[in-house]
Coordinates of C-alpha atoms and ligand atoms in Angstrom, one line a residue:
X185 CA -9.1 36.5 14.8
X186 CA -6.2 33.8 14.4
X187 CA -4.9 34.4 17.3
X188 CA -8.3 33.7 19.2
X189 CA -8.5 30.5 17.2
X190 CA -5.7 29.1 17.7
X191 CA -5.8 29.3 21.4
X192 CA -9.2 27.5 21.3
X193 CA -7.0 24.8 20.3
X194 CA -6.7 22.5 23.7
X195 CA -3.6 20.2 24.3
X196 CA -1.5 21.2 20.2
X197 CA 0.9 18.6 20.0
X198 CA 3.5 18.3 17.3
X199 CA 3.6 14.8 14.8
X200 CA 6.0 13.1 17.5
X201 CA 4.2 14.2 20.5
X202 CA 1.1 12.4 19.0
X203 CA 3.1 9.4 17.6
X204 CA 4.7 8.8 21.4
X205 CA 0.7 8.7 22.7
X206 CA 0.2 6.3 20.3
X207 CA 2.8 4.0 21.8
X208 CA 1.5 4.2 24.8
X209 CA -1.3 2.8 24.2
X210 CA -2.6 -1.3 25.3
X211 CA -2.4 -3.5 23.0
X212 CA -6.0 -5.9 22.4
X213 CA -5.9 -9.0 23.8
X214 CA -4.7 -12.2 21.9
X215 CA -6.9 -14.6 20.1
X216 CA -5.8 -18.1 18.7
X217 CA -6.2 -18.3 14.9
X218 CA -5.5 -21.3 12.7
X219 CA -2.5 -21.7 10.7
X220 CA -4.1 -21.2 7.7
X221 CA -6.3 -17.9 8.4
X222 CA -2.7 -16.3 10.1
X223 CA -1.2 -14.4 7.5
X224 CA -1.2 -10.8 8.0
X225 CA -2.0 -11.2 11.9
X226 CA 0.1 -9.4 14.2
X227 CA 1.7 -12.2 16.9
X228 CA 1.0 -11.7 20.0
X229 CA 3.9 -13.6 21.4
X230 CA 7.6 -14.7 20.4
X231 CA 8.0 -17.8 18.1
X232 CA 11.4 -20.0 19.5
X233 CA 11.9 -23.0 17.2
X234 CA 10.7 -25.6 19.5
X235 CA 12.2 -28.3 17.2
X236 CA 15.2 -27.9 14.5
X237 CA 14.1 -28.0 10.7
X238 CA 14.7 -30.5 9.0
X239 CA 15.1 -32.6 11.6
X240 CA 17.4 -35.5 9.8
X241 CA 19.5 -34.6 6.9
X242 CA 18.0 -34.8 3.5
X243 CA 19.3 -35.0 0.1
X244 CA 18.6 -32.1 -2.1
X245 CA 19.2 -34.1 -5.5
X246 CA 18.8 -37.3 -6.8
X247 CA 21.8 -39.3 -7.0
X248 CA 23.8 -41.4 -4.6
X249 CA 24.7 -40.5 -0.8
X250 CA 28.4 -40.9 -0.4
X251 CA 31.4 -39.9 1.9
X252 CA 33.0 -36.9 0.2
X253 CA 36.3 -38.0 0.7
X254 CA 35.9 -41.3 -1.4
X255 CA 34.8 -39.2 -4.5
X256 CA 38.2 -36.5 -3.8
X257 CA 40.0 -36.2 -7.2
X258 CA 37.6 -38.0 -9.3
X259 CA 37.0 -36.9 -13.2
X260 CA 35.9 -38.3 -16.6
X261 CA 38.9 -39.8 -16.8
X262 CA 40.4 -40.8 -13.7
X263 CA 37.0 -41.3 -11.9
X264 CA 36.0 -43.0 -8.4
X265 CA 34.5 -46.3 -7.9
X266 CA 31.8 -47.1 -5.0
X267 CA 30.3 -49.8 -4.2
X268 CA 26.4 -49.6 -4.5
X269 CA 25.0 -50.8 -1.0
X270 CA 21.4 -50.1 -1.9
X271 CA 18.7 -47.3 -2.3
X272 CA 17.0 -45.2 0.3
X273 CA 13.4 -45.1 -0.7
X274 CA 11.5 -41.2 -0.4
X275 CA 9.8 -40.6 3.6
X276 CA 11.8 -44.1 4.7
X277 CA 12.9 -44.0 7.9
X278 CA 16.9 -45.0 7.6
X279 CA 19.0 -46.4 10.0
X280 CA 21.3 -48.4 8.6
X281 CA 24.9 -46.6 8.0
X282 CA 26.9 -45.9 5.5
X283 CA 30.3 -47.6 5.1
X284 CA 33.5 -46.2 3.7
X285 CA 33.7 -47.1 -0.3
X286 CA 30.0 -46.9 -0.8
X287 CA 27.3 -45.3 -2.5
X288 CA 23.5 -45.6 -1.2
X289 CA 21.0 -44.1 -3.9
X290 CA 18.8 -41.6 -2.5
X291 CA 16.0 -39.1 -4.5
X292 CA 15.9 -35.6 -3.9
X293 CA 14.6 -34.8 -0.1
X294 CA 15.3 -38.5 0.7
X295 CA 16.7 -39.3 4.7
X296 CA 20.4 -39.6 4.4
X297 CA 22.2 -42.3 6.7
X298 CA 24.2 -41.4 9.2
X299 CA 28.1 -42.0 7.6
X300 CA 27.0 -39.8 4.6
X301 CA 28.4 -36.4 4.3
X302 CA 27.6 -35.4 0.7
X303 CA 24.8 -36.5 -2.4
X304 CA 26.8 -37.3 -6.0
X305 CA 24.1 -36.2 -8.2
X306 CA 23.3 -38.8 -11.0
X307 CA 24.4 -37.0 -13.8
X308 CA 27.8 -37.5 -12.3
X309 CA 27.4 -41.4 -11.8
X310 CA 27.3 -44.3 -14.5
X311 CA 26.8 -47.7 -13.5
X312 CA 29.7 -49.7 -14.2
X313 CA 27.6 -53.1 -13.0
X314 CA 24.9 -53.9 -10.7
X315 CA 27.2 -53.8 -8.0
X316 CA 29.6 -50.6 -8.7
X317 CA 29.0 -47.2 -9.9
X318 CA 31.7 -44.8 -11.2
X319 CA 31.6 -41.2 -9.7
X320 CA 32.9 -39.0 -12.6
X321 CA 33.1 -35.2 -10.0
X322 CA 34.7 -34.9 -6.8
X323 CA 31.6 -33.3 -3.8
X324 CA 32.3 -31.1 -0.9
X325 CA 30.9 -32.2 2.7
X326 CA 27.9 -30.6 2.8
X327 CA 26.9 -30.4 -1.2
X328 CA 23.7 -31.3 -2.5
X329 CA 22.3 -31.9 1.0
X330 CA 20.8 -29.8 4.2
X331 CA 22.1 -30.5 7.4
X332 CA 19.6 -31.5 10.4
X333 CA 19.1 -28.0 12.0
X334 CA 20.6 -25.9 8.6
X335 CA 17.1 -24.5 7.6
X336 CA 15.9 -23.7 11.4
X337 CA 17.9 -24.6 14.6
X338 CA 16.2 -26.0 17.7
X339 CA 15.9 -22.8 20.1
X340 CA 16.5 -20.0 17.5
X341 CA 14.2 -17.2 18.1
X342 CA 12.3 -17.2 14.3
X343 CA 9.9 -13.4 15.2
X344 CA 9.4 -11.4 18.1
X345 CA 5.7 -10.1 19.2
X346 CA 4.7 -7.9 16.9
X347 CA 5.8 -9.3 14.0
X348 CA 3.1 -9.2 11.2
X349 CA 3.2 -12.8 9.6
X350 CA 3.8 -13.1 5.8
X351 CA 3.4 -16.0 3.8
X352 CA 6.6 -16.8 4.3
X353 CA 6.2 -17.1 8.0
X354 CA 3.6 -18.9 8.2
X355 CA 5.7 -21.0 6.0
X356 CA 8.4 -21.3 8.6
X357 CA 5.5 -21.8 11.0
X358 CA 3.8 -24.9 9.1
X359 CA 7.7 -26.6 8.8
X360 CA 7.7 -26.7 12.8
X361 CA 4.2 -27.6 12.9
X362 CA 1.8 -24.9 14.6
X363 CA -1.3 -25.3 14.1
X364 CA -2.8 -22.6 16.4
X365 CA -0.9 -19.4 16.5
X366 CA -1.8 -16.8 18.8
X367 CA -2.2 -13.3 17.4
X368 CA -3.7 -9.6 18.2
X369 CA -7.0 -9.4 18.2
X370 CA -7.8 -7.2 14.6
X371 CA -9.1 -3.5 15.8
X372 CA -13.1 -3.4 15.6
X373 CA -13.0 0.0 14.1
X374 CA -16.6 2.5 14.3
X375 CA -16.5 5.4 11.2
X376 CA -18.7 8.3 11.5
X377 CA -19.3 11.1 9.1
X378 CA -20.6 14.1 11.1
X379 CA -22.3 17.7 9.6
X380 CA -26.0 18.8 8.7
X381 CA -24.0 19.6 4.9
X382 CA -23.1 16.0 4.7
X383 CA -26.0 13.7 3.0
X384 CA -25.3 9.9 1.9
X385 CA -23.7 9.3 -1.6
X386 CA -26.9 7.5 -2.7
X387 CA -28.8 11.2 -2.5
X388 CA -29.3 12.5 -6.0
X389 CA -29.9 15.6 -6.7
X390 CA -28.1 16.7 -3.8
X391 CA -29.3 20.0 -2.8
X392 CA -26.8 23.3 -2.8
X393 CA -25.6 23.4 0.2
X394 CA -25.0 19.7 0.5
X395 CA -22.0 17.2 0.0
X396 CA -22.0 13.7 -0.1
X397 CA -20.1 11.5 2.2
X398 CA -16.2 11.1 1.0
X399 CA -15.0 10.1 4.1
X400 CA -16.5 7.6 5.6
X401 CA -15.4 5.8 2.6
X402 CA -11.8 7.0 2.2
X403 CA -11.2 6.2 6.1
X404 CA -13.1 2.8 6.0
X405 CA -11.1 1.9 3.0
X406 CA -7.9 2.9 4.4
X407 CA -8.4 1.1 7.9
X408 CA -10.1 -2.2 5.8
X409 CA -6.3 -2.2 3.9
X410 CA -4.8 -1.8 6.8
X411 CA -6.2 -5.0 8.4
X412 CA -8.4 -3.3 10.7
X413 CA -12.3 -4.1 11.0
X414 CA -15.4 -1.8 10.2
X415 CA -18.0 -2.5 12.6
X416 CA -20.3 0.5 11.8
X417 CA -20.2 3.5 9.0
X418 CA -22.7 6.0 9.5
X419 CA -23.7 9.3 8.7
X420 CA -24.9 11.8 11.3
X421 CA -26.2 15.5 11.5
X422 CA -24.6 18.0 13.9
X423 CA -26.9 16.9 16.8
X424 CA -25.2 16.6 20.2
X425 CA -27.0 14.6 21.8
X426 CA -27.8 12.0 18.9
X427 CA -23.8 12.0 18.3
X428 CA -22.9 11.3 21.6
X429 CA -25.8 8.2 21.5
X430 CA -24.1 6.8 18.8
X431 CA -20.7 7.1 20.0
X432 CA -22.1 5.9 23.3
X433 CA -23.2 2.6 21.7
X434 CA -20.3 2.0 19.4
X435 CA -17.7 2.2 22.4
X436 CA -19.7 -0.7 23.4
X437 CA -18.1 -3.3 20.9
X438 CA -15.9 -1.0 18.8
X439 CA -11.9 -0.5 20.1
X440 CA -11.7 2.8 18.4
X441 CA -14.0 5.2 16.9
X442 CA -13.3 7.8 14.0
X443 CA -15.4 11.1 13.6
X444 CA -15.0 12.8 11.1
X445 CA -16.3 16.8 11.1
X446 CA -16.4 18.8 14.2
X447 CA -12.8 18.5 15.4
X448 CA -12.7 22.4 14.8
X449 CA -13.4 25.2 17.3
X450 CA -16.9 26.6 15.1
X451 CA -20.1 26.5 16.7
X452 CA -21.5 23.2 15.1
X453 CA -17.7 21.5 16.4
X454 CA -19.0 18.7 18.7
X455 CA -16.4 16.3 18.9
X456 CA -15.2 17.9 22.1
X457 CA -18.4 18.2 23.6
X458 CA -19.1 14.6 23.1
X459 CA -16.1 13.8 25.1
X460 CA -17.0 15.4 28.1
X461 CA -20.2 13.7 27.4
X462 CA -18.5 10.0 27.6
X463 CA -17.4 8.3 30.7
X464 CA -13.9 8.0 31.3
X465 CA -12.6 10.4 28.6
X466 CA -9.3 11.8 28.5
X467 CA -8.6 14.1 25.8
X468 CA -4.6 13.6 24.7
X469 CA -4.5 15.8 22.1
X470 CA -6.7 18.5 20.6
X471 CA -4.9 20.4 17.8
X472 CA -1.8 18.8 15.9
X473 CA 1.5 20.7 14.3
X474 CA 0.6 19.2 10.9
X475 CA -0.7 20.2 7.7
X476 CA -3.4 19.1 6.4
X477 CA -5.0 17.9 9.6
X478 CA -4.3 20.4 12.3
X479 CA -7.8 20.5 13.9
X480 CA -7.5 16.6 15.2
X481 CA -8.2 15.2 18.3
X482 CA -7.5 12.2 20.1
X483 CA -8.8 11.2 23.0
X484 CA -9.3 7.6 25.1
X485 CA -12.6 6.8 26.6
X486 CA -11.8 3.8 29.2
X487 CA -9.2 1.6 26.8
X488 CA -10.8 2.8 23.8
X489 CA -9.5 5.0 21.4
X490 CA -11.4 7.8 20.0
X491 CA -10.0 10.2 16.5
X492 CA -11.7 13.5 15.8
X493 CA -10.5 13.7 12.1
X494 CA -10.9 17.2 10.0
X495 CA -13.7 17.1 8.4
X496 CA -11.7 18.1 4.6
X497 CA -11.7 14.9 2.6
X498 CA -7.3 15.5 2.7
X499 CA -7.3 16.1 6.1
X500 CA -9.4 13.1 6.9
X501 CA -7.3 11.0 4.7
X502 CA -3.8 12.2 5.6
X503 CA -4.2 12.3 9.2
X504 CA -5.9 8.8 9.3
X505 CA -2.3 7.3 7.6
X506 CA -0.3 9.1 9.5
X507 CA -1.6 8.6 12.5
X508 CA -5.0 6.7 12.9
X509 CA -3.1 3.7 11.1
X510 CA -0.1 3.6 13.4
X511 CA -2.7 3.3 16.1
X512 CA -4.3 0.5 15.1
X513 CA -0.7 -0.9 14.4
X514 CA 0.0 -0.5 18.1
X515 CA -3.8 -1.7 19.2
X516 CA -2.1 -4.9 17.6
X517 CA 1.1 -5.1 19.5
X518 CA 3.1 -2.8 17.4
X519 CA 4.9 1.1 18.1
X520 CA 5.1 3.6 15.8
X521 CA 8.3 2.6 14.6
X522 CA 7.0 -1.1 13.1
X523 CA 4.2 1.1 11.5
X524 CA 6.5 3.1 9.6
X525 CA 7.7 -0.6 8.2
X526 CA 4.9 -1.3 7.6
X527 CA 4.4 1.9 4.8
X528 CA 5.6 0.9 1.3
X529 CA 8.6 3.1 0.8
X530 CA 10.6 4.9 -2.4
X531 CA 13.3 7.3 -3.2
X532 CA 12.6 9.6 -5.4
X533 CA 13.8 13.0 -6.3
X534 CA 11.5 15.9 -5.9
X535 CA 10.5 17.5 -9.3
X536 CA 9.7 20.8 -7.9
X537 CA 10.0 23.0 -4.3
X538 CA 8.1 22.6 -1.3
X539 CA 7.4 25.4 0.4
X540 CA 6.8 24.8 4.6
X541 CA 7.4 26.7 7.5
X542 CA 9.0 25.9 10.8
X543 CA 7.5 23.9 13.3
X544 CA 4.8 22.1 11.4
X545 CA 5.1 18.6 9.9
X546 CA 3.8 18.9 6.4
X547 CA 2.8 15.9 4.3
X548 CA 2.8 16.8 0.8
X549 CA 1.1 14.2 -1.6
X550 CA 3.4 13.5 -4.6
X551 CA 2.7 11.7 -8.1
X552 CA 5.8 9.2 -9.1
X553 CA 7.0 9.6 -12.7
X554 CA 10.2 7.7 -14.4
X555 CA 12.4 10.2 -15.0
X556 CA 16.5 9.2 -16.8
X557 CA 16.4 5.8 -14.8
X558 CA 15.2 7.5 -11.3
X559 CA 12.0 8.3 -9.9
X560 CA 10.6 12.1 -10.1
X561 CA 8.3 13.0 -7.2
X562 CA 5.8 15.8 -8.2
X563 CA 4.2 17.2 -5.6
X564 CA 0.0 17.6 -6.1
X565 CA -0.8 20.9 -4.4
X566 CA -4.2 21.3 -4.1
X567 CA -6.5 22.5 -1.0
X568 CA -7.8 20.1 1.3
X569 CA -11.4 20.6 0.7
X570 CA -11.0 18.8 -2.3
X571 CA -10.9 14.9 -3.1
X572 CA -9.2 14.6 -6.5
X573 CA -5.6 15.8 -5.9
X574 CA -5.1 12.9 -3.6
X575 CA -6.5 10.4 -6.6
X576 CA -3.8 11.9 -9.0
X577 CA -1.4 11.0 -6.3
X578 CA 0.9 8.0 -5.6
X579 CA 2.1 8.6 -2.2
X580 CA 3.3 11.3 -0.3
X581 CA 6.3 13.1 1.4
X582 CA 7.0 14.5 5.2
X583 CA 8.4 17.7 5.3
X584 CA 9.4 17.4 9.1
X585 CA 8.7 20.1 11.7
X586 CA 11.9 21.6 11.7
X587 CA 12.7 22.0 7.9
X588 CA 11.4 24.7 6.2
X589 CA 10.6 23.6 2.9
X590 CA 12.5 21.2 0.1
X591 CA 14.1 22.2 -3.0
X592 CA 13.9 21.1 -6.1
X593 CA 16.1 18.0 -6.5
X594 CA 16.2 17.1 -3.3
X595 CA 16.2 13.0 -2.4
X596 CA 12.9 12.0 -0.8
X597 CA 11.2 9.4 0.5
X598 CA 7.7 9.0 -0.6
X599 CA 5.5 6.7 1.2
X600 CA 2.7 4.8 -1.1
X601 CA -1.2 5.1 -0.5
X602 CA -1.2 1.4 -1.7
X603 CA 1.0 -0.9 -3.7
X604 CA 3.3 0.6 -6.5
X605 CA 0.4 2.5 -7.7
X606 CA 0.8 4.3 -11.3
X607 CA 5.0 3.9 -10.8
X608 CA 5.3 0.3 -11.0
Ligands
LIG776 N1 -11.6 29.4 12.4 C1 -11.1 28.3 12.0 N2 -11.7 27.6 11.1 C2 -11.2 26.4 10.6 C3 -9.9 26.0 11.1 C4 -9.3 26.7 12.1 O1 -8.2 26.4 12.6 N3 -9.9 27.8 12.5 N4 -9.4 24.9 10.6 C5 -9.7 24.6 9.2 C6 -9.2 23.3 8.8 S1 -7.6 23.3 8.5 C7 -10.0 22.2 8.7 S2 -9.4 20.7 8.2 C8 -11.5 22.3 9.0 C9 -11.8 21.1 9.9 O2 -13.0 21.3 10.4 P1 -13.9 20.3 11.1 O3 -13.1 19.1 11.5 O4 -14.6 20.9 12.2 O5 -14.9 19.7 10.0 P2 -16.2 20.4 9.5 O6 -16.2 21.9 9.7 O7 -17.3 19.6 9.9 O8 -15.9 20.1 7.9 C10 -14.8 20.7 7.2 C11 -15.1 20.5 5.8 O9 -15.1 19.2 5.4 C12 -16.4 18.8 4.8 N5 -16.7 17.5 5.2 C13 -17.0 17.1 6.5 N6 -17.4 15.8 6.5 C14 -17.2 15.4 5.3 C15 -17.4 14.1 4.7 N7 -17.8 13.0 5.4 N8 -17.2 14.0 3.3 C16 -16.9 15.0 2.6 N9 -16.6 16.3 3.1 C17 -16.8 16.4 4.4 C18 -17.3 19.8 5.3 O10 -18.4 20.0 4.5 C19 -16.5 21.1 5.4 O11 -16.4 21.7 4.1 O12 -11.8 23.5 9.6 C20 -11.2 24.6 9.0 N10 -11.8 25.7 9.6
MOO777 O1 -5.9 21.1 8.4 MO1 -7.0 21.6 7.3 O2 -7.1 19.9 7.3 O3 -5.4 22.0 6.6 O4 -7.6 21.7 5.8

């Protein structure tokens, strides 16, 4: 009876194999955003400094711009005298220069005029007259300024495509002045709960026999954090022909559809059937080496993407990090290997064995405690028809294909649901 099923299993591909389709696939077009609605977009193109940042050199304290070399040697007790020629006054454009044996006052961020190689600050001056300071601390070139070009230089490339803007960048991005930037366009994303079991989560009482809907709220959630966009949820019986409808329309202005239910080989398992009911399907993978989440499918119907997801709220969940995320990643100019950057990551040391077998990628959900100054990874076994194990979890491990389990004490890496979670 295994046996049977398993070969009803299409096109099995191991974690890899399905991560490699991934890359393969088109990236959306680009769309120009402003500056300030650009953080967390993907860019769809280079950035090359098209000017150098700052573009004059600007004090970095309040004091007096100087040469270094007149203040060499100076102290409390055997200090320097300058003569004063002046102040430079804040977002003045300067031009004169400064002479040997002089001091121009300048405030913090000031222009600095050409001749000037160093800023005294003031706490190191005293005016001796109107005329003459007294410079009490030898500078350096260089100190207490920033050098045309020393933040950003003219023709530096500052992020390639694919690079998903922080605040920080668009920082950088503001400081050469872009206005526009041009990003991926954010995956319109379709979720659909499939099964005659599966009611909404408004139904009360629901009847034996029924369950309300956990996933299309776990997967919305999860592709909602991970900056894609939820055009339609909806909950569906098994009904071929309505299923396909609604797939049907949503391919229309969705870029990737997730069903979740029917990915299996039972008799109520549509999800294939629906594909050979779409135009232009090509299923890529039916069956994955993983666990939870072997019965997935993925398939591309014209440019668009299209998950069969497990219907078992783990599966669903698990299957749509490890691989439904990374696909939106690449949808927005990125490959699998920026989407595993883009997981928050700790090491931790497993509290307790994994058990796995050859040629499966497992991924074990783990809950972080503090334990003598390091994390402790405990893994939360539980089966995959349930919802709560993955609640009392942090994050969780990968037991790769070709490992057959961990042992206690082992160094992991544990990749977060969200944030720090309970650990921080
Ligand atoms: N003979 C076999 N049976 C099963 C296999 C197999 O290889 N051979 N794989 C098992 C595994 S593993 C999983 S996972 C499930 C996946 O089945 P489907 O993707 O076809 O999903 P369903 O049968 O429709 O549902 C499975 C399970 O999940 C519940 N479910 C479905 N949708 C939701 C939802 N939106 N919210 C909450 N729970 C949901 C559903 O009621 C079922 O209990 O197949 C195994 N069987
Ligand atoms: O793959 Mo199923 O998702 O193990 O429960």
């Amino acid at each position: 009876m295994a046996g049977k099923t398993v070969s009803k299993f299409l096109k099995v591909k191991s974690s890899d194999e399905v991560l490699a389709l991934i890359d393969r696939l088109h990236p959306l077009p680009a769309v120009e955003v402003e500056l300030a609605a650009a953080c967390g977009e993907v860019l769809a193109l280079s950035v090359v400094a098209p000017e150098s940042v700052p573009h004059f050199s600007r004090a970095t304290m309040d004091g007096y711009a100087v040469r270094a070399r007149d203040t060499f040697g100076a102290s409390e007790t055997l200090p320097a005298f300058l003569e004063t020629a002046g102040e430079i006054k804040m977002g003045e454009t300067v031009t004169r220069r400064l002479e040997p044996g002089t001091a121009i006052g300048v405030p913090t961020g000031g222009m600095l005029p050409e001749g000037a190689d160093a800023v005294v600050m003031v706490e190191y001056t005293y005016p001796l007259d109107d005329k003459t300071i007294e410079v009490t601390r030898p500078v350096a070139p260089g100190d207490n300024l920033l050098r045309e070009g020393e933040d950003i230089s003219v023709g530096r490339e500052l992020f390639p495509g694919g690079w998903r803007l922080r605040p920080q960048d668009v920082g950088v991005l503001a400081a050469l002045g872009v206005t526009r930037v041009a990003v991926r366009r954010r995956p319109r994303v379709a979720v659909i709960s499939t099964g005659d079991e599966v009611v909404p989560v408004g139904a009360s009482p629901v009847p034996p026999g029924k369950i309300r809907d956990i996933n299309s709220f776990t997967l919305a959630a999860q592709v909602e954090e991970a900056g894609g966009v939820i055009g339609l949820r909806k909950v569906i019986a098994d009904d071929l022909a309505l299923l396909t409808d609604v797939c049907r329309q949503a391919l229309e202005d969705h870029d990737v559809i997730m069903l979740s239910g029917g990915s299996s080989v039972g008799v109520r398992d549509y999800t294939l059937s629906i594909l050979e009911h779409l135009h232009d399907s090509e299923l890529l993978a039916h069956g994955v080496a993983v666990r939870p989440g072997k019965p997935t499918i993925l398939a591309r119907v014209g440019e668009k993407v299209f998950w069969g997801l497990p219907g078992q709220p783990v599966s669903a969940m698990m299957i749509c990090r490890a691989f439904v995320l990374p696909s939106l990643e690449r949808l927005q100019g990125r490959t699998s290997k920026h989407a595993a950057f883009a997981v928050n990551q700790l090491n931790a040391v497993l509290a307790r064995k994994v058990p796995s077998v050859h040629g499966r990628t497992d991924y074990v959900p783990v809950l972080l405690s503090s334990a003598h100054g390091r994390l402790s990874a405990e893994p939360v076994f539980g089966k995959s028809a349930m919802i709560s194990t993955l609640a009392a979890a942090d994050g969780y491990i990968i037991v790769p294909e070709h490992v057959e389990g961990l042992d206690q004490g082992t160094d992991v890496l544990v990749c977060l649901f969200s944030g720090p979670g309970k650990a921080g």
